[in-house]
Amino acid sequence: YYECINKKLRVAEALNNYSAETGKRLMWWPETFPLKDMKSFKKQRPALQEAYLRYSREEDNGELRGVQGNMWVVKGTEHLGRNIEVFDNYGEMDEFIIGMIQDEQILAQKYVENPLLLSGNKFDLRMYVLVTSEPKVYLYREGEVKVSTRKYSRDPQDQPAHVTNYSLQHRLGNFNISEHLISTNDLKQLIGRPDFRWSAIFAKIKVIVKEYFVDIMLDKLIKNEPTEGSWYLFGMDVILDEDLNAYLFEFNICPGVCYKEILPCTDYLDKLYEDMHEEIVQKVVDKHFPPPGDIDKGLLPKPLNGFVPLTPDGDGWSKLKSFFLSLFYRTEL
């Protein structure tokens, strides 16, 4: 799972290849250029320049709108918010890529310029995706809202206003966990828009997870032949724009669901992590090692249903799985 889902360049390559092969534009995936090395950059450089110029033109009359208003983000493959820069000038971005690509792989991605704001601050959603060895894919109903520590601005140098990663925000200072790491329930109350409905947002996130894990990555999940009873919990970062469209910008194989040793933890996060861990045990472990006890007598936790299944179930799913396995292994199940 790690290789085919978590690595930033592999995610970008898989999504770009899917769009190229099917002709289907993934509306939730900003235009992205995965740059492995200098050779890869030189090959994709004309397309990146063309894309930058395309986004620089006003849609109504085709005239250049100038420097401001065409923002891109360049990020390396490290975690914890390191090596992330925002640009609104192609020459500066090009120069930065040339200097950085000598040391690590890079993604150059169209920036969501009109993010939905919370009291003037940018935020993103950290959702959780469980993938089990069957494979089955689940999306958790709730998540975290990571809020930037500075009011949003269009100044590309104002990093705390753009990067919502809480490890980075914590390093930069002014991080208050009760203000900058809140629940999706809090978001519903604080966003202050009558057209904001969490059920509608969650439905859009479900589309992203289903298209990515089930429609695009299913064959790779099966080909990896995971050990029976194994599982992975992925962190999924999503950003919303002013029109309430949802965009994927990262998966994380180390979503940090136990930050007590690093950062203080709110009661909401404590409960969220505790419930997720218990439900993972119920869904994955208990079927192999049934626990002794009696639920009615309070000796066992009651079954939880925070994870929403996104893969088909029953005989149809078994036949689909057998079909993919036969393609890769020429075995009959």
CSV table of C-alpha atoms in Angstrom, one decimal:
chain,number,residue,atom,x,y,z
A,1,TYR,CA,0.0,0.0,0.0
A,2,TYR,CA,2.8,2.4,0.9
A,3,GLU,CA,4.4,2.5,-2.5
A,4,CYS,CA,1.3,2.9,-4.6
A,5,ILE,CA,-0.8,5.2,-2.5
A,6,ASN,CA,1.3,7.3,-0.1
A,7,LYS,CA,4.3,8.5,-2.1
A,8,LYS,CA,3.5,12.0,-3.4
A,9,LEU,CA,4.9,11.5,-6.9
A,10,ARG,CA,3.3,8.1,-7.3
A,11,VAL,CA,-0.1,9.5,-6.4
A,12,ALA,CA,0.3,12.3,-8.9
A,13,GLU,CA,1.5,10.0,-11.6
A,14,ALA,CA,-1.4,7.6,-11.1
A,15,LEU,CA,-3.9,10.4,-11.3
A,16,ASN,CA,-2.3,12.0,-14.3
A,17,ASN,CA,-2.0,8.7,-16.1
A,18,TYR,CA,-5.7,7.8,-15.3
A,19,SER,CA,-6.8,11.1,-16.8
A,20,ALA,CA,-4.6,10.7,-19.9
A,21,GLU,CA,-5.7,7.2,-20.5
A,22,THR,CA,-9.5,7.7,-19.9
A,23,GLY,CA,-9.9,11.2,-21.1
A,24,LYS,CA,-11.7,11.9,-17.8
A,25,ARG,CA,-10.8,15.1,-15.9
A,26,LEU,CA,-10.7,14.6,-12.2
A,27,MET,CA,-12.3,17.8,-11.0
A,28,TRP,CA,-11.0,17.3,-7.4
A,29,TRP,CA,-7.3,17.1,-8.5
A,30,PRO,CA,-5.5,20.4,-9.3
A,31,GLU,CA,-3.2,20.3,-12.3
A,32,THR,CA,0.0,18.8,-11.0
A,33,PHE,CA,3.5,18.1,-12.5
A,34,PRO,CA,5.5,15.3,-10.8
A,35,LEU,CA,9.2,16.1,-11.3
A,36,LYS,CA,11.5,13.2,-10.4
A,37,ASP,CA,14.8,14.7,-11.5
A,38,MET,CA,16.3,17.3,-13.9
A,39,LYS,CA,15.6,15.1,-16.9
A,40,SER,CA,12.0,14.8,-15.9
A,41,PHE,CA,11.8,18.6,-15.4
A,42,LYS,CA,13.3,19.4,-18.7
A,43,LYS,CA,10.8,17.1,-20.4
A,44,GLN,CA,7.8,18.6,-18.7
A,45,ARG,CA,9.0,22.2,-18.6
A,46,PRO,CA,7.2,23.3,-21.8
A,47,ALA,CA,3.9,21.9,-20.5
A,48,LEU,CA,4.4,23.6,-17.1
A,49,GLN,CA,5.1,26.9,-18.8
A,50,GLU,CA,2.0,26.5,-21.0
A,51,ALA,CA,-0.1,25.7,-18.0
A,52,TYR,CA,1.1,28.7,-16.2
A,53,LEU,CA,0.4,30.9,-19.1
A,54,ARG,CA,-3.1,29.4,-19.5
A,55,TYR,CA,-4.0,30.1,-15.9
A,56,SER,CA,-2.6,33.7,-16.3
A,57,ARG,CA,-5.3,34.6,-18.8
A,58,GLU,CA,-8.7,35.9,-17.8
A,59,GLU,CA,-11.4,33.6,-18.9
A,60,ASP,CA,-13.7,36.3,-20.3
A,61,ASN,CA,-11.4,38.1,-22.7
A,62,GLY,CA,-8.2,36.0,-22.9
A,63,GLU,CA,-6.0,38.9,-21.8
A,64,LEU,CA,-3.2,38.4,-19.3
A,65,ARG,CA,-4.2,39.2,-15.8
A,66,GLY,CA,-0.6,39.8,-14.7
A,67,VAL,CA,1.4,38.4,-11.9
A,68,GLN,CA,-1.1,38.4,-9.1
A,69,GLY,CA,-3.9,35.8,-9.3
A,70,ASN,CA,-1.9,32.9,-10.7
A,71,MET,CA,-0.5,31.1,-7.8
A,72,TRP,CA,1.3,27.7,-7.7
A,73,VAL,CA,2.7,25.6,-4.9
A,74,VAL,CA,6.0,23.7,-5.2
A,75,LYS,CA,6.6,21.0,-2.6
A,76,GLY,CA,9.2,18.4,-1.9
A,77,THR,CA,8.6,14.8,-0.8
A,78,GLU,CA,9.4,15.4,2.8
A,79,HIS,CA,6.7,15.4,5.5
A,80,LEU,CA,5.9,17.8,8.4
A,81,GLY,CA,5.3,20.8,6.1
A,82,ARG,CA,9.0,21.1,5.0
A,83,ASN,CA,10.1,22.4,1.6
A,84,ILE,CA,6.8,24.0,0.6
A,85,GLU,CA,6.8,27.3,-1.3
A,86,VAL,CA,4.1,29.3,-3.0
A,87,PHE,CA,4.8,31.4,-6.2
A,88,ASP,CA,3.0,33.9,-8.3
A,89,ASN,CA,5.9,34.4,-10.7
A,90,TYR,CA,6.9,31.7,-13.2
A,91,GLY,CA,10.6,32.8,-13.4
A,92,GLU,CA,11.0,32.6,-9.6
A,93,MET,CA,9.2,29.2,-9.5
A,94,ASP,CA,11.4,27.9,-12.4
A,95,GLU,CA,14.6,29.0,-10.6
A,96,PHE,CA,13.5,27.5,-7.3
A,97,ILE,CA,12.7,24.1,-9.0
A,98,ILE,CA,16.1,24.0,-10.7
A,99,GLY,CA,17.8,24.6,-7.3
A,100,MET,CA,15.7,22.2,-5.4
A,101,ILE,CA,15.5,19.3,-7.8
A,102,GLN,CA,19.1,18.5,-7.4
A,103,ASP,CA,18.4,17.2,-3.9
A,104,GLU,CA,14.9,15.8,-4.0
A,105,GLN,CA,11.8,15.0,-6.1
A,106,ILE,CA,9.2,17.7,-6.5
A,107,LEU,CA,5.6,18.4,-7.2
A,108,ALA,CA,4.5,21.6,-8.9
A,109,GLN,CA,0.8,22.1,-8.4
A,110,LYS,CA,-1.8,24.7,-9.3
A,111,TYR,CA,-2.7,26.5,-6.1
A,112,VAL,CA,-6.4,26.8,-5.0
A,113,GLU,CA,-6.4,30.6,-4.9
A,114,ASN,CA,-9.9,31.1,-3.6
A,115,PRO,CA,-10.0,28.9,-0.5
A,116,LEU,CA,-13.0,28.8,1.8
A,117,LEU,CA,-12.0,30.8,4.9
A,118,LEU,CA,-12.8,30.4,8.6
A,119,SER,CA,-12.8,33.9,10.2
A,120,GLY,CA,-10.4,35.0,7.5
A,121,ASN,CA,-8.0,32.1,7.9
A,122,LYS,CA,-7.3,29.3,5.5
A,123,PHE,CA,-7.9,25.7,6.6
A,124,ASP,CA,-7.9,22.2,5.3
A,125,LEU,CA,-9.7,19.0,6.4
A,126,ARG,CA,-7.8,15.9,7.6
A,127,MET,CA,-10.0,12.9,6.9
A,128,TYR,CA,-9.1,9.2,7.6
A,129,VAL,CA,-9.3,6.4,5.1
A,130,LEU,CA,-9.0,2.7,6.3
A,131,VAL,CA,-7.9,0.2,3.7
A,132,THR,CA,-8.0,-3.5,4.7
A,133,SER,CA,-6.5,-6.6,3.1
A,134,GLU,CA,-9.7,-7.8,1.4
A,135,PRO,CA,-9.3,-5.0,0.1
A,136,LYS,CA,-12.1,-2.9,1.5
A,137,VAL,CA,-12.0,0.9,1.7
A,138,TYR,CA,-13.7,3.0,4.4
A,139,LEU,CA,-13.9,6.7,5.0
A,140,TYR,CA,-14.4,8.0,8.6
A,141,ARG,CA,-17.4,10.2,9.1
A,142,GLU,CA,-15.5,12.9,11.1
A,143,GLY,CA,-12.1,14.5,10.9
A,144,GLU,CA,-10.0,17.4,11.9
A,145,VAL,CA,-9.9,21.0,10.7
A,146,LYS,CA,-6.3,22.4,10.5
A,147,VAL,CA,-6.5,26.2,10.6
A,148,SER,CA,-3.6,28.5,9.7
A,149,THR,CA,-2.2,30.8,12.3
A,150,ARG,CA,-2.3,33.9,10.1
A,151,LYS,CA,-5.1,35.6,8.1
A,152,TYR,CA,-5.1,34.5,4.4
A,153,SER,CA,-3.3,36.7,2.0
A,154,ARG,CA,-2.3,36.5,-1.6
A,155,ASP,CA,1.3,37.3,-0.7
A,156,PRO,CA,3.2,34.1,-1.7
A,157,GLN,CA,5.9,34.9,0.9
A,158,ASP,CA,3.4,34.7,3.8
A,159,GLN,CA,4.0,31.0,4.5
A,160,PRO,CA,1.9,30.8,7.7
A,161,ALA,CA,-1.1,32.1,5.8
A,162,HIS,CA,-0.8,29.4,3.1
A,163,VAL,CA,0.5,26.2,4.8
A,164,THR,CA,-2.0,24.6,7.2
A,165,ASN,CA,0.3,21.8,8.3
A,166,TYR,CA,0.2,21.9,12.1
A,167,SER,CA,3.8,20.7,12.5
A,168,LEU,CA,4.9,23.7,10.5
A,169,GLN,CA,2.5,26.0,12.2
A,170,HIS,CA,3.7,24.8,15.6
A,171,ARG,CA,7.3,25.4,14.6
A,172,LEU,CA,6.5,28.9,13.4
A,173,GLY,CA,4.8,29.8,16.7
A,174,ASN,CA,1.4,31.3,17.7
A,175,PHE,CA,-0.1,27.8,17.5
A,176,ASN,CA,-3.1,27.3,19.8
A,177,ILE,CA,-4.5,23.8,19.5
A,178,SER,CA,-8.0,24.8,20.6
A,179,GLU,CA,-8.1,27.5,17.9
A,180,HIS,CA,-6.1,25.9,15.1
A,181,LEU,CA,-7.0,22.2,15.3
A,182,ILE,CA,-10.7,21.9,15.7
A,183,SER,CA,-13.4,19.3,14.9
A,184,THR,CA,-15.6,19.1,11.8
A,185,ASN,CA,-18.6,19.6,14.1
A,186,ASP,CA,-17.0,22.9,15.2
A,187,LEU,CA,-16.5,23.8,11.5
A,188,LYS,CA,-20.2,23.4,10.8
A,189,GLN,CA,-21.0,25.9,13.6
A,190,LEU,CA,-18.2,28.4,12.9
A,191,ILE,CA,-18.3,28.7,9.1
A,192,GLY,CA,-21.3,31.0,9.1
A,193,ARG,CA,-22.8,30.1,5.7
A,194,PRO,CA,-26.3,28.8,5.3
A,195,ASP,CA,-25.3,26.8,2.2
A,196,PHE,CA,-22.6,24.9,4.1
A,197,ARG,CA,-23.8,21.4,4.9
A,198,TRP,CA,-21.4,18.8,6.2
A,199,SER,CA,-23.4,16.0,4.6
A,200,ALA,CA,-22.8,17.6,1.2
A,201,ILE,CA,-19.1,18.2,1.8
A,202,PHE,CA,-18.7,14.6,3.1
A,203,ALA,CA,-20.5,13.3,-0.1
A,204,LYS,CA,-17.9,15.1,-2.2
A,205,ILE,CA,-15.0,13.7,-0.2
A,206,LYS,CA,-16.5,10.2,-0.6
A,207,VAL,CA,-16.4,10.7,-4.4
A,208,ILE,CA,-12.7,11.5,-4.2
A,209,VAL,CA,-11.9,8.4,-2.0
A,210,LYS,CA,-14.1,6.1,-4.2
A,211,GLU,CA,-12.6,7.3,-7.5
A,212,TYR,CA,-9.0,7.2,-6.2
A,213,PHE,CA,-9.0,3.9,-4.1
A,214,VAL,CA,-11.7,1.9,-5.9
A,215,ASP,CA,-11.7,3.1,-9.5
A,216,ILE,CA,-8.0,3.9,-10.0
A,217,MET,CA,-5.9,2.1,-7.4
A,218,LEU,CA,-7.9,-1.1,-6.8
A,219,ASP,CA,-5.8,-3.2,-9.1
A,220,LYS,CA,-2.6,-2.0,-7.4
A,221,LEU,CA,-4.0,-2.8,-4.0
A,222,ILE,CA,-4.8,-6.3,-5.0
A,223,LYS,CA,-1.5,-6.8,-6.9
A,224,ASN,CA,0.4,-5.9,-3.7
A,225,GLU,CA,-1.1,-9.0,-2.2
A,226,PRO,CA,-1.3,-7.7,1.4
A,227,THR,CA,-1.1,-10.1,4.3
A,228,GLU,CA,-4.6,-11.3,5.4
A,229,GLY,CA,-5.8,-9.3,8.4
A,230,SER,CA,-3.5,-6.3,7.6
A,231,TRP,CA,-4.7,-2.8,7.3
A,232,TYR,CA,-3.6,0.8,6.8
A,233,LEU,CA,-5.0,4.0,8.1
A,234,PHE,CA,-4.3,6.9,5.7
A,235,GLY,CA,-4.6,10.6,6.5
A,236,MET,CA,-6.3,12.5,3.6
A,237,ASP,CA,-5.9,16.2,3.3
A,238,VAL,CA,-8.7,18.1,1.5
A,239,ILE,CA,-9.2,21.8,0.8
A,240,LEU,CA,-12.5,23.6,0.0
A,241,ASP,CA,-12.9,26.6,-2.2
A,242,GLU,CA,-15.4,29.5,-1.9
A,243,ASP,CA,-17.9,27.5,-4.0
A,244,LEU,CA,-17.6,24.5,-1.7
A,245,ASN,CA,-15.7,22.3,-4.2
A,246,ALA,CA,-13.4,19.8,-2.6
A,247,TYR,CA,-9.8,19.2,-3.7
A,248,LEU,CA,-7.4,16.4,-2.7
A,249,PHE,CA,-3.8,17.5,-2.2
A,250,GLU,CA,-2.2,14.7,-0.2
A,251,PHE,CA,-2.4,11.3,1.4
A,252,ASN,CA,-0.3,10.5,4.5
A,253,ILE,CA,0.7,7.1,5.7
A,254,CYS,CA,1.7,8.5,9.1
A,255,PRO,CA,-1.4,10.6,10.0
A,256,GLY,CA,-0.3,11.2,13.5
A,257,VAL,CA,-3.3,10.1,15.5
A,258,CYS,CA,-1.4,10.1,18.8
A,259,TYR,CA,0.2,13.5,19.2
A,260,LYS,CA,0.3,13.7,23.0
A,261,GLU,CA,4.1,13.3,23.1
A,262,ILE,CA,4.5,16.2,20.6
A,263,LEU,CA,1.5,18.5,20.9
A,264,PRO,CA,-1.3,18.9,23.5
A,265,CYS,CA,-4.5,17.0,22.6
A,266,THR,CA,-8.1,18.2,22.8
A,267,ASP,CA,-10.9,16.1,24.3
A,268,TYR,CA,-12.4,15.9,20.8
A,269,LEU,CA,-9.2,14.5,19.3
A,270,ASP,CA,-8.8,12.1,22.2
A,271,LYS,CA,-12.3,10.7,21.6
A,272,LEU,CA,-11.8,10.7,17.8
A,273,TYR,CA,-8.6,8.7,17.9
A,274,GLU,CA,-9.9,6.3,20.6
A,275,ASP,CA,-13.1,5.5,18.6
A,276,MET,CA,-11.1,5.0,15.4
A,277,HIS,CA,-8.7,2.6,17.0
A,278,GLU,CA,-11.4,0.6,18.6
A,279,GLU,CA,-13.4,0.4,15.4
A,280,ILE,CA,-10.3,-0.7,13.4
A,281,VAL,CA,-9.9,-3.6,15.9
A,282,GLN,CA,-13.5,-4.5,15.5
A,283,LYS,CA,-13.4,-4.5,11.7
A,284,VAL,CA,-10.0,-6.1,11.2
A,285,VAL,CA,-8.8,-8.0,14.3
A,286,ASP,CA,-12.0,-9.4,15.9
A,287,LYS,CA,-12.9,-11.5,12.8
A,288,HIS,CA,-9.6,-13.4,13.2
A,289,PHE,CA,-9.4,-13.3,17.0
A,290,PRO,CA,-13.0,-13.1,18.4
A,291,PRO,CA,-12.9,-11.4,21.8
A,292,PRO,CA,-14.4,-13.3,24.8
A,293,GLY,CA,-17.2,-11.5,26.6
A,294,ASP,CA,-20.7,-10.2,26.3
A,295,ILE,CA,-21.7,-6.9,24.8
A,296,ASP,CA,-25.0,-6.8,26.6
A,297,LYS,CA,-23.3,-7.2,30.0
A,298,GLY,CA,-20.9,-4.4,29.2
A,299,LEU,CA,-17.9,-6.7,28.9
A,300,LEU,CA,-17.2,-5.6,25.3
A,301,PRO,CA,-17.4,-2.2,23.6
A,302,LYS,CA,-20.5,-1.8,21.5
A,303,PRO,CA,-20.0,-2.0,17.7
A,304,LEU,CA,-19.0,1.3,16.2
A,305,ASN,CA,-20.0,2.6,12.7
A,306,GLY,CA,-17.8,5.7,12.2
A,307,PHE,CA,-16.2,4.2,9.1
A,308,VAL,CA,-18.4,4.4,6.0
A,309,PRO,CA,-17.7,1.5,3.5
A,310,LEU,CA,-17.0,2.6,0.0
A,311,THR,CA,-16.3,-0.7,-1.7
A,312,PRO,CA,-19.0,-3.1,-3.0
A,313,ASP,CA,-19.9,-6.1,-0.8
A,314,GLY,CA,-21.2,-9.5,-1.3
A,315,ASP,CA,-20.8,-11.9,-4.2
A,316,GLY,CA,-20.3,-9.2,-6.8
A,317,TRP,CA,-17.3,-7.9,-4.9
A,318,SER,CA,-15.8,-11.4,-4.6
A,319,LYS,CA,-16.1,-11.9,-8.4
A,320,LEU,CA,-14.5,-8.5,-9.1
A,321,LYS,CA,-11.6,-9.4,-6.8
A,322,SER,CA,-11.2,-12.8,-8.4
A,323,PHE,CA,-11.1,-11.1,-11.8
A,324,PHE,CA,-8.3,-8.8,-10.9
A,325,LEU,CA,-6.3,-11.5,-9.2
A,326,SER,CA,-6.6,-13.7,-12.3
A,327,LEU,CA,-5.3,-10.9,-14.4
A,328,PHE,CA,-2.2,-10.5,-12.3
A,329,TYR,CA,-1.5,-14.0,-11.1
A,330,ARG,CA,-3.4,-16.3,-13.5
A,331,THR,CA,-4.8,-18.2,-10.6
A,332,GLU,CA,-8.4,-19.4,-10.1
A,333,LEU,CA,-10.0,-18.7,-6.7
